[in-house]
PDB file of C-alpha atoms and ligand atoms in Angstrom:
ATOM      1  CA  MET A 167      96.036  98.712 110.641  1.00 48.00           C
ATOM      2  CA  SER A 168      99.558  99.823 111.491  1.00 47.00           C
ATOM      3  CA  ASP A 169     101.561  96.591 111.629  1.00 49.00           C
ATOM      4  CA  THR A 170     105.233  97.481 111.704  1.00 46.00           C
ATOM      5  CA  LYS A 171     107.058  98.297 114.926  1.00 58.00           C
ATOM      6  CA  PRO A 172     109.002 100.319 115.831  1.00 73.00           C
ATOM      7  CA  LEU A 173     107.699 103.560 114.343  1.00 86.00           C
ATOM      8  CA  PRO A 174     110.010 105.465 111.987  1.00 88.00           C
ATOM      9  CA  PRO A 175     112.746 107.694 113.407  1.00 84.00           C
ATOM     10  CA  ARG A 176     111.534 111.278 113.939  1.00 81.00           C
ATOM     11  CA  ALA A 177     112.682 114.223 111.840  1.00 77.00           C
ATOM     12  CA  THR A 178     115.125 116.527 113.627  1.00 78.00           C
ATOM     13  CA  PRO A 179     116.527 119.907 112.516  1.00 77.00           C
ATOM     14  CA  LEU A 180     119.833 118.174 111.745  1.00 71.00           C
ATOM     15  CA  GLN A 181     118.199 115.200 110.061  1.00 77.00           C
ATOM     16  CA  PRO A 182     115.011 116.325 108.312  1.00 80.00           C
ATOM     17  CA  ARG A 183     112.809 113.508 107.011  1.00 88.00           C
ATOM     18  CA  ARG A 184     110.020 113.989 104.542  1.00 96.00           C
ATOM     19  CA  ARG A 185     106.829 112.062 105.192  1.00 97.00           C
ATOM     20  CA  ALA A 186     104.340 110.812 102.608  1.00 98.00           C
ATOM     21  CA  ILE A 187     101.033 108.969 102.410  1.00 98.00           C
ATOM     22  CA  ILE A 188     100.289 106.855  99.321  1.00 99.00           C
ATOM     23  CA  VAL A 189      96.659 105.743  99.075  1.00 99.00           C
ATOM     24  CA  GLY A 190      96.576 102.710  96.768  1.00 98.00           C
ATOM     25  CA  ALA A 191     100.124 101.438  97.315  1.00 98.00           C
ATOM     26  CA  SER A 192      99.807  97.636  97.324  1.00 98.00           C
ATOM     27  CA  ILE A 193     100.630  96.990  93.633  1.00 98.00           C
ATOM     28  CA  GLY A 194     101.259  98.720  90.316  1.00 98.00           C
ATOM     29  CA  ILE A 195     102.209 102.404  90.075  1.00 98.00           C
ATOM     30  CA  GLY A 196     101.580 103.002  93.808  1.00 98.00           C
ATOM     31  CA  ALA A 197     104.027 100.285  94.894  1.00 98.00           C
ATOM     32  CA  ALA A 198     106.600 101.535  92.367  1.00 98.00           C
ATOM     33  CA  MET A 199     106.273 105.085  93.769  1.00 98.00           C
ATOM     34  CA  ALA A 200     106.720 103.734  97.314  1.00 98.00           C
ATOM     35  CA  ARG A 201     110.027 102.075  96.349  1.00 98.00           C
ATOM     36  CA  ARG A 202     111.286 105.258  94.658  1.00 98.00           C
ATOM     37  CA  LEU A 203     110.203 107.643  97.442  1.00 98.00           C
ATOM     38  CA  ALA A 204     111.846 105.387 100.039  1.00 98.00           C
ATOM     39  CA  LEU A 205     115.089 105.679  98.022  1.00 97.00           C
ATOM     40  CA  GLU A 206     114.685 109.469  98.177  1.00 97.00           C
ATOM     41  CA  GLY A 207     114.549 109.258 101.981  1.00 96.00           C
ATOM     42  CA  TYR A 208     110.797 109.573 102.554  1.00 97.00           C
ATOM     43  CA  THR A 209     109.084 107.873 105.471  1.00 97.00           C
ATOM     44  CA  LEU A 210     105.907 106.299 104.089  1.00 98.00           C
ATOM     45  CA  ALA A 211     102.384 105.374 105.145  1.00 98.00           C
ATOM     46  CA  LEU A 212     101.152 102.846 102.572  1.00 98.00           C
ATOM     47  CA  LEU A 213      97.399 102.246 102.282  1.00 98.00           C
ATOM     48  CA  ALA A 214      95.290  99.725 100.336  1.00 98.00           C
ATOM     49  CA  ARG A 215      92.939  96.772 100.888  1.00 98.00           C
ATOM     50  CA  GLN A 216      95.412  93.942 100.155  1.00 98.00           C
ATOM     51  CA  GLU A 217      97.141  93.879 103.528  1.00 97.00           C
ATOM     52  CA  GLU A 218      99.515  91.011 102.719  1.00 98.00           C
ATOM     53  CA  MET A 219     100.842  92.856  99.656  1.00 98.00           C
ATOM     54  CA  LEU A 220     101.358  95.997 101.739  1.00 98.00           C
ATOM     55  CA  ARG A 221     103.126  94.073 104.508  1.00 97.00           C
ATOM     56  CA  GLY A 222     105.461  92.444 101.957  1.00 98.00           C
ATOM     57  CA  LEU A 223     106.278  95.811 100.387  1.00 98.00           C
ATOM     58  CA  CYS A 224     106.970  97.405 103.784  1.00 98.00           C
ATOM     59  CA  ALA A 225     109.195  94.479 104.803  1.00 98.00           C
ATOM     60  CA  GLU A 226     111.131  94.800 101.517  1.00 98.00           C
ATOM     61  CA  ILE A 227     111.666  98.572 101.997  1.00 98.00           C
ATOM     62  CA  ASN A 228     112.478  98.373 105.715  1.00 97.00           C
ATOM     63  CA  THR A 229     114.954  95.533 105.162  1.00 97.00           C
ATOM     64  CA  GLN A 230     116.634  97.437 102.325  1.00 97.00           C
ATOM     65  CA  PHE A 231     117.230 100.497 104.521  1.00 96.00           C
ATOM     66  CA  ASN A 232     117.652  98.673 107.822  1.00 95.00           C
ATOM     67  CA  GLU A 233     115.153 100.979 109.545  1.00 95.00           C
ATOM     68  CA  THR A 234     111.409 101.579 109.513  1.00 96.00           C
ATOM     69  CA  ARG A 235     110.680 103.659 106.416  1.00 96.00           C
ATOM     70  CA  ALA A 236     107.277 102.230 105.499  1.00 98.00           C
ATOM     71  CA  ILE A 237     104.192 101.324 107.545  1.00 98.00           C
ATOM     72  CA  ALA A 238     101.172  99.424 106.197  1.00 98.00           C
ATOM     73  CA  TYR A 239      97.577 100.458 106.881  1.00 98.00           C
ATOM     74  CA  ALA A 240      94.742  98.282 105.581  1.00 98.00           C
ATOM     75  CA  HIS A 241      92.117 100.641 104.213  1.00 98.00           C
ATOM     76  CA  ASP A 242      89.234 100.624 101.743  1.00 98.00           C
ATOM     77  CA  VAL A 243      88.799 104.103 100.267  1.00 98.00           C
ATOM     78  CA  THR A 244      85.040 103.608 100.081  1.00 98.00           C
ATOM     79  CA  ASP A 245      84.979 103.534 103.895  1.00 98.00           C
ATOM     80  CA  TYR A 246      84.796 107.330 103.894  1.00 98.00           C
ATOM     81  CA  ASP A 247      83.887 107.715 107.567  1.00 98.00           C
ATOM     82  CA  SER A 248      87.135 106.086 108.696  1.00 98.00           C
ATOM     83  CA  VAL A 249      89.342 108.664 106.951  1.00 98.00           C
ATOM     84  CA  PRO A 250      89.615 111.454 109.589  1.00 98.00           C
ATOM     85  CA  ALA A 251      90.651 109.074 112.400  1.00 98.00           C
ATOM     86  CA  LEU A 252      93.041 107.143 110.145  1.00 98.00           C
ATOM     87  CA  LEU A 253      94.653 110.373 108.952  1.00 98.00           C
ATOM     88  CA  GLN A 254      95.188 111.470 112.577  1.00 98.00           C
ATOM     89  CA  ARG A 255      96.692 108.102 113.426  1.00 98.00           C
ATOM     90  CA  ILE A 256      99.116 108.280 110.492  1.00 98.00           C
ATOM     91  CA  LEU A 257     100.114 111.868 111.346  1.00 98.00           C
ATOM     92  CA  SER A 258     100.929 110.709 114.850  1.00 96.00           C
ATOM     93  CA  ASP A 259     102.872 107.646 113.581  1.00 97.00           C
ATOM     94  CA  LEU A 260     104.895 109.628 111.004  1.00 96.00           C
ATOM     95  CA  GLY A 261     105.233 112.816 113.068  1.00 95.00           C
ATOM     96  CA  GLY A 262     103.669 115.009 110.346  1.00 96.00           C
ATOM     97  CA  LEU A 263     103.112 115.036 106.589  1.00 98.00           C
ATOM     98  CA  ASP A 264     104.839 116.632 103.580  1.00 98.00           C
ATOM     99  CA  LEU A 265     103.353 114.765 100.607  1.00 98.00           C
ATOM    100  CA  PHE A 266      99.963 113.148  99.962  1.00 99.00           C
ATOM    101  CA  ILE A 267      99.360 110.918  96.926  1.00 99.00           C
ATOM    102  CA  TYR A 268      95.904 109.649  95.915  1.00 99.00           C
ATOM    103  CA  ASN A 269      96.646 106.766  93.540  1.00 98.00           C
ATOM    104  CA  ALA A 270      93.788 104.321  94.253  1.00 98.00           C
ATOM    105  CA  GLY A 271      91.758 103.556  91.171  1.00 98.00           C
ATOM    106  CA  ILE A 272      89.765 100.867  89.408  1.00 98.00           C
ATOM    107  CA  SER A 273      88.697 100.409  85.811  1.00 97.00           C
ATOM    108  CA  LEU A 274      85.626  98.242  85.167  1.00 96.00           C
ATOM    109  CA  PRO A 275      84.925  98.365  81.432  1.00 88.00           C
ATOM    110  CA  VAL A 276      81.427  97.604  80.198  1.00 90.00           C
ATOM    111  CA  GLY A 277      80.709  96.080  76.790  1.00 87.00           C
ATOM    112  CA  LEU A 278      80.136  98.535  73.950  1.00 89.00           C
ATOM    113  CA  LYS A 279      76.394  97.811  73.947  1.00 91.00           C
ATOM    114  CA  LYS A 280      75.994  97.352  77.725  1.00 94.00           C
ATOM    115  CA  PHE A 281      75.064  99.708  80.547  1.00 96.00           C
ATOM    116  CA  ASP A 282      75.850  98.800  84.162  1.00 97.00           C
ATOM    117  CA  PHE A 283      75.049 101.121  87.069  1.00 97.00           C
ATOM    118  CA  GLU A 284      76.619  98.811  89.645  1.00 98.00           C
ATOM    119  CA  LYS A 285      80.045  99.020  87.932  1.00 97.00           C
ATOM    120  CA  ASP A 286      79.690 102.770  87.382  1.00 98.00           C
ATOM    121  CA  HIS A 287      78.821 103.256  91.063  1.00 98.00           C
ATOM    122  CA  ARG A 288      81.908 101.331  92.234  1.00 98.00           C
ATOM    123  CA  THR A 289      84.116 103.270  89.823  1.00 98.00           C
ATOM    124  CA  ILE A 290      82.914 106.675  91.018  1.00 98.00           C
ATOM    125  CA  GLU A 291      83.130 105.610  94.674  1.00 98.00           C
ATOM    126  CA  THR A 292      86.762 104.511  94.398  1.00 98.00           C
ATOM    127  CA  ASN A 293      88.196 106.935  91.840  1.00 98.00           C
ATOM    128  CA  LEU A 294      86.341 110.089  92.883  1.00 98.00           C
ATOM    129  CA  LEU A 295      84.515 109.955  96.234  1.00 98.00           C
ATOM    130  CA  GLY A 296      87.396 108.148  97.953  1.00 98.00           C
ATOM    131  CA  ALA A 297      89.714 110.870  96.643  1.00 99.00           C
ATOM    132  CA  LEU A 298      87.457 113.621  97.993  1.00 98.00           C
ATOM    133  CA  ALA A 299      87.198 111.930 101.406  1.00 98.00           C
ATOM    134  CA  TRP A 300      91.015 112.157 101.699  1.00 99.00           C
ATOM    135  CA  LEU A 301      91.706 115.391  99.824  1.00 98.00           C
ATOM    136  CA  ASN A 302      89.395 117.534 101.970  1.00 98.00           C
ATOM    137  CA  PRO A 303      91.122 116.963 105.337  1.00 98.00           C
ATOM    138  CA  VAL A 304      94.593 116.879 103.762  1.00 98.00           C
ATOM    139  CA  ALA A 305      93.974 120.171 101.903  1.00 98.00           C
ATOM    140  CA  ALA A 306      92.654 121.820 105.085  1.00 98.00           C
ATOM    141  CA  MET A 307      95.757 120.710 106.980  1.00 98.00           C
ATOM    142  CA  PHE A 308      98.243 121.829 104.293  1.00 98.00           C
ATOM    143  CA  GLN A 309      96.404 125.148 103.945  1.00 98.00           C
ATOM    144  CA  SER A 310      96.782 125.885 107.651  1.00 98.00           C
ATOM    145  CA  LEU A 311     100.429 124.708 107.599  1.00 98.00           C
ATOM    146  CA  ARG A 312     101.081 126.795 104.468  1.00 98.00           C
ATOM    147  CA  SER A 313     103.152 123.947 103.033  1.00 97.00           C
ATOM    148  CA  GLY A 314     102.783 120.501 101.498  1.00 98.00           C
ATOM    149  CA  GLN A 315     102.279 118.732  98.194  1.00 98.00           C
ATOM    150  CA  ILE A 316      99.243 116.880  96.856  1.00 99.00           C
ATOM    151  CA  VAL A 317      99.420 114.434  93.941  1.00 99.00           C
ATOM    152  CA  GLY A 318      96.405 112.864  92.237  1.00 99.00           C
ATOM    153  CA  LEU A 319      96.550 110.013  89.710  1.00 98.00           C
ATOM    154  CA  SER A 320      94.112 110.978  87.007  1.00 98.00           C
ATOM    155  CA  SER A 321      94.449 109.733  83.400  1.00 98.00           C
ATOM    156  CA  VAL A 322      94.520 110.765  79.753  1.00 98.00           C
ATOM    157  CA  ALA A 323      91.195 108.884  79.753  1.00 97.00           C
ATOM    158  CA  GLY A 324      89.664 111.836  81.616  1.00 98.00           C
ATOM    159  CA  GLU A 325      90.066 114.194  78.676  1.00 97.00           C
ATOM    160  CA  ARG A 326      87.281 112.886  76.407  1.00 96.00           C
ATOM    161  CA  GLY A 327      84.208 110.716  76.905  1.00 95.00           C
ATOM    162  CA  ARG A 328      84.817 107.538  74.914  1.00 91.00           C
ATOM    163  CA  VAL A 329      82.623 104.574  74.062  1.00 91.00           C
ATOM    164  CA  GLY A 330      84.498 101.871  76.003  1.00 89.00           C
ATOM    165  CA  ASN A 331      84.422 102.965  79.642  1.00 93.00           C
ATOM    166  CA  PRO A 332      82.222 106.037  80.304  1.00 96.00           C
ATOM    167  CA  ALA A 333      82.301 105.962  84.124  1.00 97.00           C
ATOM    168  CA  TYR A 334      86.106 105.664  84.197  1.00 97.00           C
ATOM    169  CA  ASN A 335      86.353 108.642  81.805  1.00 97.00           C
ATOM    170  CA  ALA A 336      83.906 110.612  83.960  1.00 98.00           C
ATOM    171  CA  SER A 337      85.659 109.746  87.241  1.00 98.00           C
ATOM    172  CA  LYS A 338      89.035 110.905  85.925  1.00 98.00           C
ATOM    173  CA  ALA A 339      87.596 114.048  84.284  1.00 98.00           C
ATOM    174  CA  ALA A 340      86.008 114.998  87.604  1.00 98.00           C
ATOM    175  CA  LEU A 341      89.189 114.190  89.545  1.00 99.00           C
ATOM    176  CA  SER A 342      91.314 116.339  87.186  1.00 98.00           C
ATOM    177  CA  CYS A 343      88.856 119.220  87.554  1.00 98.00           C
ATOM    178  CA  TYR A 344      88.762 118.879  91.347  1.00 98.00           C
ATOM    179  CA  LEU A 345      92.572 118.833  91.533  1.00 98.00           C
ATOM    180  CA  GLU A 346      92.741 121.974  89.359  1.00 98.00           C
ATOM    181  CA  ALA A 347      90.324 123.729  91.723  1.00 98.00           C
ATOM    182  CA  LEU A 348      92.385 122.624  94.751  1.00 98.00           C
ATOM    183  CA  ARG A 349      95.525 123.961  93.022  1.00 98.00           C
ATOM    184  CA  ASN A 350      93.837 127.302  92.442  1.00 98.00           C
ATOM    185  CA  ARG A 351      92.767 127.478  96.085  1.00 98.00           C
ATOM    186  CA  LEU A 352      96.003 126.235  97.657  1.00 98.00           C
ATOM    187  CA  SER A 353      98.818 127.706  95.539  1.00 98.00           C
ATOM    188  CA  ARG A 354      98.430 131.035  97.377  1.00 97.00           C
ATOM    189  CA  TYR A 355      99.226 129.136 100.602  1.00 98.00           C
ATOM    190  CA  GLY A 356     102.421 127.614  99.163  1.00 98.00           C
ATOM    191  CA  VAL A 357     100.850 124.181  98.611  1.00 98.00           C
ATOM    192  CA  ASN A 358     101.593 122.452  95.284  1.00 98.00           C
ATOM    193  CA  VAL A 359      99.014 120.222  93.557  1.00 98.00           C
ATOM    194  CA  LEU A 360     100.203 117.863  90.814  1.00 98.00           C
ATOM    195  CA  THR A 361      97.765 116.142  88.433  1.00 99.00           C
ATOM    196  CA  VAL A 362      99.246 113.026  86.813  1.00 98.00           C
ATOM    197  CA  LYS A 363      97.841 111.808  83.486  1.00 98.00           C
ATOM    198  CA  PRO A 364      99.429 108.504  82.483  1.00 98.00           C
ATOM    199  CA  GLY A 365      98.853 106.776  79.161  1.00 98.00           C
ATOM    200  CA  PHE A 366      98.993 102.961  79.275  1.00 97.00           C
ATOM    201  CA  VAL A 367     101.059 101.565  82.158  1.00 98.00           C
ATOM    202  CA  ASP A 368     101.885  97.863  82.469  1.00 98.00           C
ATOM    203  CA  THR A 369      99.904  96.942  85.600  1.00 98.00           C
ATOM    204  CA  ALA A 370      97.053  94.626  86.592  1.00 97.00           C
ATOM    205  CA  MET A 371      94.617  97.379  85.577  1.00 97.00           C
ATOM    206  CA  ILE A 372      95.242  96.932  81.838  1.00 96.00           C
ATOM    207  CA  LYS A 373      96.061  93.225  81.705  1.00 94.00           C
ATOM    208  CA  ASP A 374      92.796  92.400  79.888  1.00 90.00           C
ATOM    209  CA  THR A 375      92.643  95.626  77.866  1.00 90.00           C
ATOM    210  CA  LYS A 376      92.905  95.164  74.110  1.00 88.00           C
ATOM    211  CA  GLY A 377      94.527  97.626  71.714  1.00 88.00           C
ATOM    212  CA  THR A 378      97.006  99.145  74.163  1.00 93.00           C
ATOM    213  CA  PHE A 379     100.097 100.893  72.795  1.00 94.00           C
ATOM    214  CA  TRP A 380     103.112 102.846  74.075  1.00 96.00           C
ATOM    215  CA  VAL A 381     102.801 100.771  77.270  1.00 97.00           C
ATOM    216  CA  ILE A 382     105.425 101.778  79.842  1.00 98.00           C
ATOM    217  CA  PRO A 383     106.551  99.858  82.962  1.00 98.00           C
ATOM    218  CA  ALA A 384     105.117 101.012  86.313  1.00 98.00           C
ATOM    219  CA  ASP A 385     108.590 101.999  87.462  1.00 98.00           C
ATOM    220  CA  GLN A 386     108.994 104.368  84.512  1.00 98.00           C
ATOM    221  CA  ALA A 387     105.714 106.082  85.424  1.00 98.00           C
ATOM    222  CA  ALA A 388     106.862 106.250  89.069  1.00 98.00           C
ATOM    223  CA  LYS A 389     110.210 107.762  88.032  1.00 98.00           C
ATOM    224  CA  ASP A 390     108.442 110.488  86.003  1.00 98.00           C
ATOM    225  CA  ILE A 391     106.017 111.199  88.873  1.00 98.00           C
ATOM    226  CA  CYS A 392     108.805 111.445  91.478  1.00 98.00           C
ATOM    227  CA  ARG A 393     110.736 113.844  89.237  1.00 98.00           C
ATOM    228  CA  ALA A 394     107.606 115.990  88.820  1.00 98.00           C
ATOM    229  CA  ILE A 395     107.146 116.013  92.618  1.00 98.00           C
ATOM    230  CA  ARG A 396     110.740 117.191  93.116  1.00 98.00           C
ATOM    231  CA  LYS A 397     110.240 119.952  90.545  1.00 98.00           C
ATOM    232  CA  ARG A 398     106.859 120.895  92.071  1.00 98.00           C
ATOM    233  CA  ARG A 399     105.163 120.623  88.691  1.00 98.00           C
ATOM    234  CA  GLN A 400     101.411 121.059  88.331  1.00 98.00           C
ATOM    235  CA  GLU A 401     100.596 118.610  85.545  1.00 98.00           C
ATOM    236  CA  LEU A 402     102.383 115.555  84.180  1.00 98.00           C
ATOM    237  CA  TYR A 403     101.672 113.395  81.152  1.00 98.00           C
ATOM    238  CA  THR A 404     103.630 110.137  81.275  1.00 98.00           C
ATOM    239  CA  PRO A 405     105.139 109.355  78.855  1.00 98.00           C
ATOM    240  CA  ALA A 406     105.450 113.002  77.774  1.00 98.00           C
ATOM    241  CA  ARG A 407     104.258 112.485  74.181  1.00 97.00           C
ATOM    242  CA  TRP A 408     100.698 112.059  75.487  1.00 98.00           C
ATOM    243  CA  ARG A 409     100.549 115.838  76.105  1.00 98.00           C
ATOM    244  CA  TRP A 410     100.658 116.471  72.332  1.00 97.00           C
ATOM    245  CA  VAL A 411      98.467 113.501  71.452  1.00 97.00           C
ATOM    246  CA  MET A 412      95.811 114.677  73.892  1.00 97.00           C
ATOM    247  CA  PHE A 413      96.043 118.236  72.560  1.00 97.00           C
ATOM    248  CA  ILE A 414      94.959 116.822  69.186  1.00 97.00           C
ATOM    249  CA  VAL A 415      92.387 114.412  70.688  1.00 96.00           C
ATOM    250  CA  ARG A 416      90.779 117.221  72.727  1.00 96.00           C
ATOM    251  CA  ASN A 417      90.291 119.173  69.502  1.00 96.00           C
ATOM    252  CA  ILE A 418      88.753 116.430  67.334  1.00 96.00           C
ATOM    253  CA  PRO A 419      85.240 117.661  66.504  1.00 95.00           C
ATOM    254  CA  SER A 420      82.466 115.666  68.161  1.00 94.00           C
ATOM    255  CA  VAL A 421      80.954 114.792  64.784  1.00 94.00           C
ATOM    256  CA  ILE A 422      84.138 112.799  64.006  1.00 94.00           C
ATOM    257  CA  PHE A 423      84.970 111.671  67.562  1.00 92.00           C
ATOM    258  CA  ARG A 424      81.634 109.924  68.060  1.00 91.00           C
ATOM    259  CA  ARG A 425      82.356 107.628  65.098  1.00 88.00           C
ATOM    260  CA  LEU A 426      85.626 106.380  66.625  1.00 85.00           C
ATOM    261  CA  ILE A 427      85.560 103.093  68.541  1.00 77.00           C
ATOM    262  CA  PHE A 428      88.246 103.281  71.214  1.00 73.00           C
TER     263      PHE A 428
HETATM  264  N1  NAP B 790      97.651 101.327  84.353  1.00 53.14           N
HETATM  265  C1  NAP B 790      97.304 102.283  83.519  1.00 53.14           C
HETATM  266  O1  NAP B 790      97.404 102.116  82.275  1.00 53.14           O
HETATM  267  C2  NAP B 790      96.784 103.596  84.021  1.00 53.14           C
HETATM  268  C3  NAP B 790      96.628 104.638  83.090  1.00 53.14           C
HETATM  269  C4  NAP B 790      96.149 105.872  83.530  1.00 53.14           C
HETATM  270  C5  NAP B 790      95.873 106.078  84.870  1.00 53.14           C
HETATM  271  N2  NAP B 790      96.035 105.051  85.767  1.00 53.14           N
HETATM  272  C6  NAP B 790      95.695 105.320  87.168  1.00 53.14           C
HETATM  273  O2  NAP B 790      96.817 105.087  87.979  1.00 53.14           O
HETATM  274  C7  NAP B 790      96.405 104.659  89.275  1.00 53.14           C
HETATM  275  C8  NAP B 790      97.133 103.369  89.644  1.00 53.14           C
HETATM  276  O3  NAP B 790      96.740 102.376  88.722  1.00 53.14           O
HETATM  277  P1  NAP B 790      97.565 101.042  88.452  1.00 53.14           P
HETATM  278  O4  NAP B 790      97.676 100.901  86.999  1.00 53.14           O
HETATM  279  O5  NAP B 790      98.782 100.984  89.302  1.00 53.14           O
HETATM  280  O6  NAP B 790      96.470  99.988  88.942  1.00 53.14           O
HETATM  281  P2  NAP B 790      96.575  98.698  89.896  1.00 53.14           P
HETATM  282  O7  NAP B 790      97.854  98.006  89.653  1.00 53.14           O
HETATM  283  O8  NAP B 790      95.293  97.974  89.683  1.00 53.14           O
HETATM  284  O9  NAP B 790      96.629  99.358  91.355  1.00 53.14           O
HETATM  285  C9  NAP B 790      95.518 100.063  91.861  1.00 53.14           C
HETATM  286  C10 NAP B 790      95.789 100.419  93.311  1.00 53.14           C
HETATM  287  O10 NAP B 790      94.591 101.048  93.823  1.00 53.14           O
HETATM  288  C11 NAP B 790      94.230 100.375  95.027  1.00 53.14           C
HETATM  289  N3  NAP B 790      92.786 100.373  95.238  1.00 53.14           N
HETATM  290  C12 NAP B 790      91.816 100.041  94.361  1.00 53.14           C
HETATM  291  N4  NAP B 790      90.608 100.078  94.949  1.00 53.14           N
HETATM  292  C13 NAP B 790      90.839 100.459  96.249  1.00 53.14           C
HETATM  293  C14 NAP B 790      90.001 100.637  97.378  1.00 53.14           C
HETATM  294  N5  NAP B 790      88.668 100.471  97.319  1.00 53.14           N
HETATM  295  N6  NAP B 790      90.576 101.010  98.547  1.00 53.14           N
HETATM  296  C15 NAP B 790      91.902 101.179  98.638  1.00 53.14           C
HETATM  297  N7  NAP B 790      92.748 101.020  97.603  1.00 53.14           N
HETATM  298  C16 NAP B 790      92.221 100.644  96.425  1.00 53.14           C
HETATM  299  C17 NAP B 790      94.736  98.945  94.848  1.00 53.14           C
HETATM  300  O11 NAP B 790      94.943  98.341  96.110  1.00 53.14           O
HETATM  301  P3  NAP B 790      94.031  97.144  96.709  1.00 53.14           P
HETATM  302  O12 NAP B 790      93.486  96.355  95.568  1.00 53.14           O
HETATM  303  O13 NAP B 790      95.019  96.410  97.563  1.00 53.14           O
HETATM  304  O14 NAP B 790      92.991  97.843  97.513  1.00 53.14           O
HETATM  305  C18 NAP B 790      96.085  99.204  94.155  1.00 53.14           C
HETATM  306  O15 NAP B 790      97.076  99.471  95.114  1.00 53.14           O
HETATM  307  C19 NAP B 790      94.874 104.493  89.195  1.00 53.14           C
HETATM  308  O16 NAP B 790      94.240 105.626  89.733  1.00 53.14           O
HETATM  309  C20 NAP B 790      94.607 104.410  87.711  1.00 53.14           C
HETATM  310  O17 NAP B 790      93.307 104.847  87.369  1.00 53.14           O
HETATM  311  C21 NAP B 790      96.496 103.833  85.378  1.00 53.14           C
END
């Protein structure tokens, strides 16, 4: 749980401080976003299972700024029942919330001729149900505050069902759709919802993936995401060329698409 004392300095009218939660912040894109948001002055609650990684990241950020800007919370997103109490605890530690990022995700490919419910179950639990467990109370809070920003890490992989990793495709398609629905509900309350669709990003997630291309560093993805947050954008492809590639991919007729092995 919360391991860094003292708590961050409170926002005051003369010194406003934005506060963010990143779920899935121990490594990869989440850790890169934490470093960038700390540079932008955010106070951060960083959540993931790998507590030592989180502690190291918080120590790095807090040493860099010589004050508490990041607090670690060990959390498994599949422990849905713990979310409401943990959210309340973080709100009390940070003194409020301006930005919520759901970044946690796993990819468990199955062989082209294999079917594996256990892997599919874990994928949906982490990538989709964990997101819903957090997004519901956060959306309710931002709606009543009439302010706030929500960011969800989806993927270009959510735009078509492909042969290599059906449950990952399905989890990201459902997450993108859910985020769009949240945007449509919350925009009238002044709450922005950003859906992020990265291509290949150089993290542990793709280290064993064959046939990757246009791979970008995690920090480049984080830079694009932070810019999109500042501009209150609704959808981001990173790198940007994926928007046009996916426009074409979405329109490939099924009779052709089903013959492609990727
Ligand atoms: N890398 C890519 O090419 C790529 C492309 C498109 C989209 N994405 C998406 O971008 C997001 C970040 O991916 P990444 O590439 O940075 O992957 P990563 O390096 O493997 O990081 C995944 C993060 O999710 C956290 N996480 C996983 N399962 C969790 C659980 N049960 N409870 C709490 N946290 C959990 C991990 O923390 P712990 O292990 O410490 O729990 C870690 O911080 C994911 O949603 C992914 O689907 C990635």
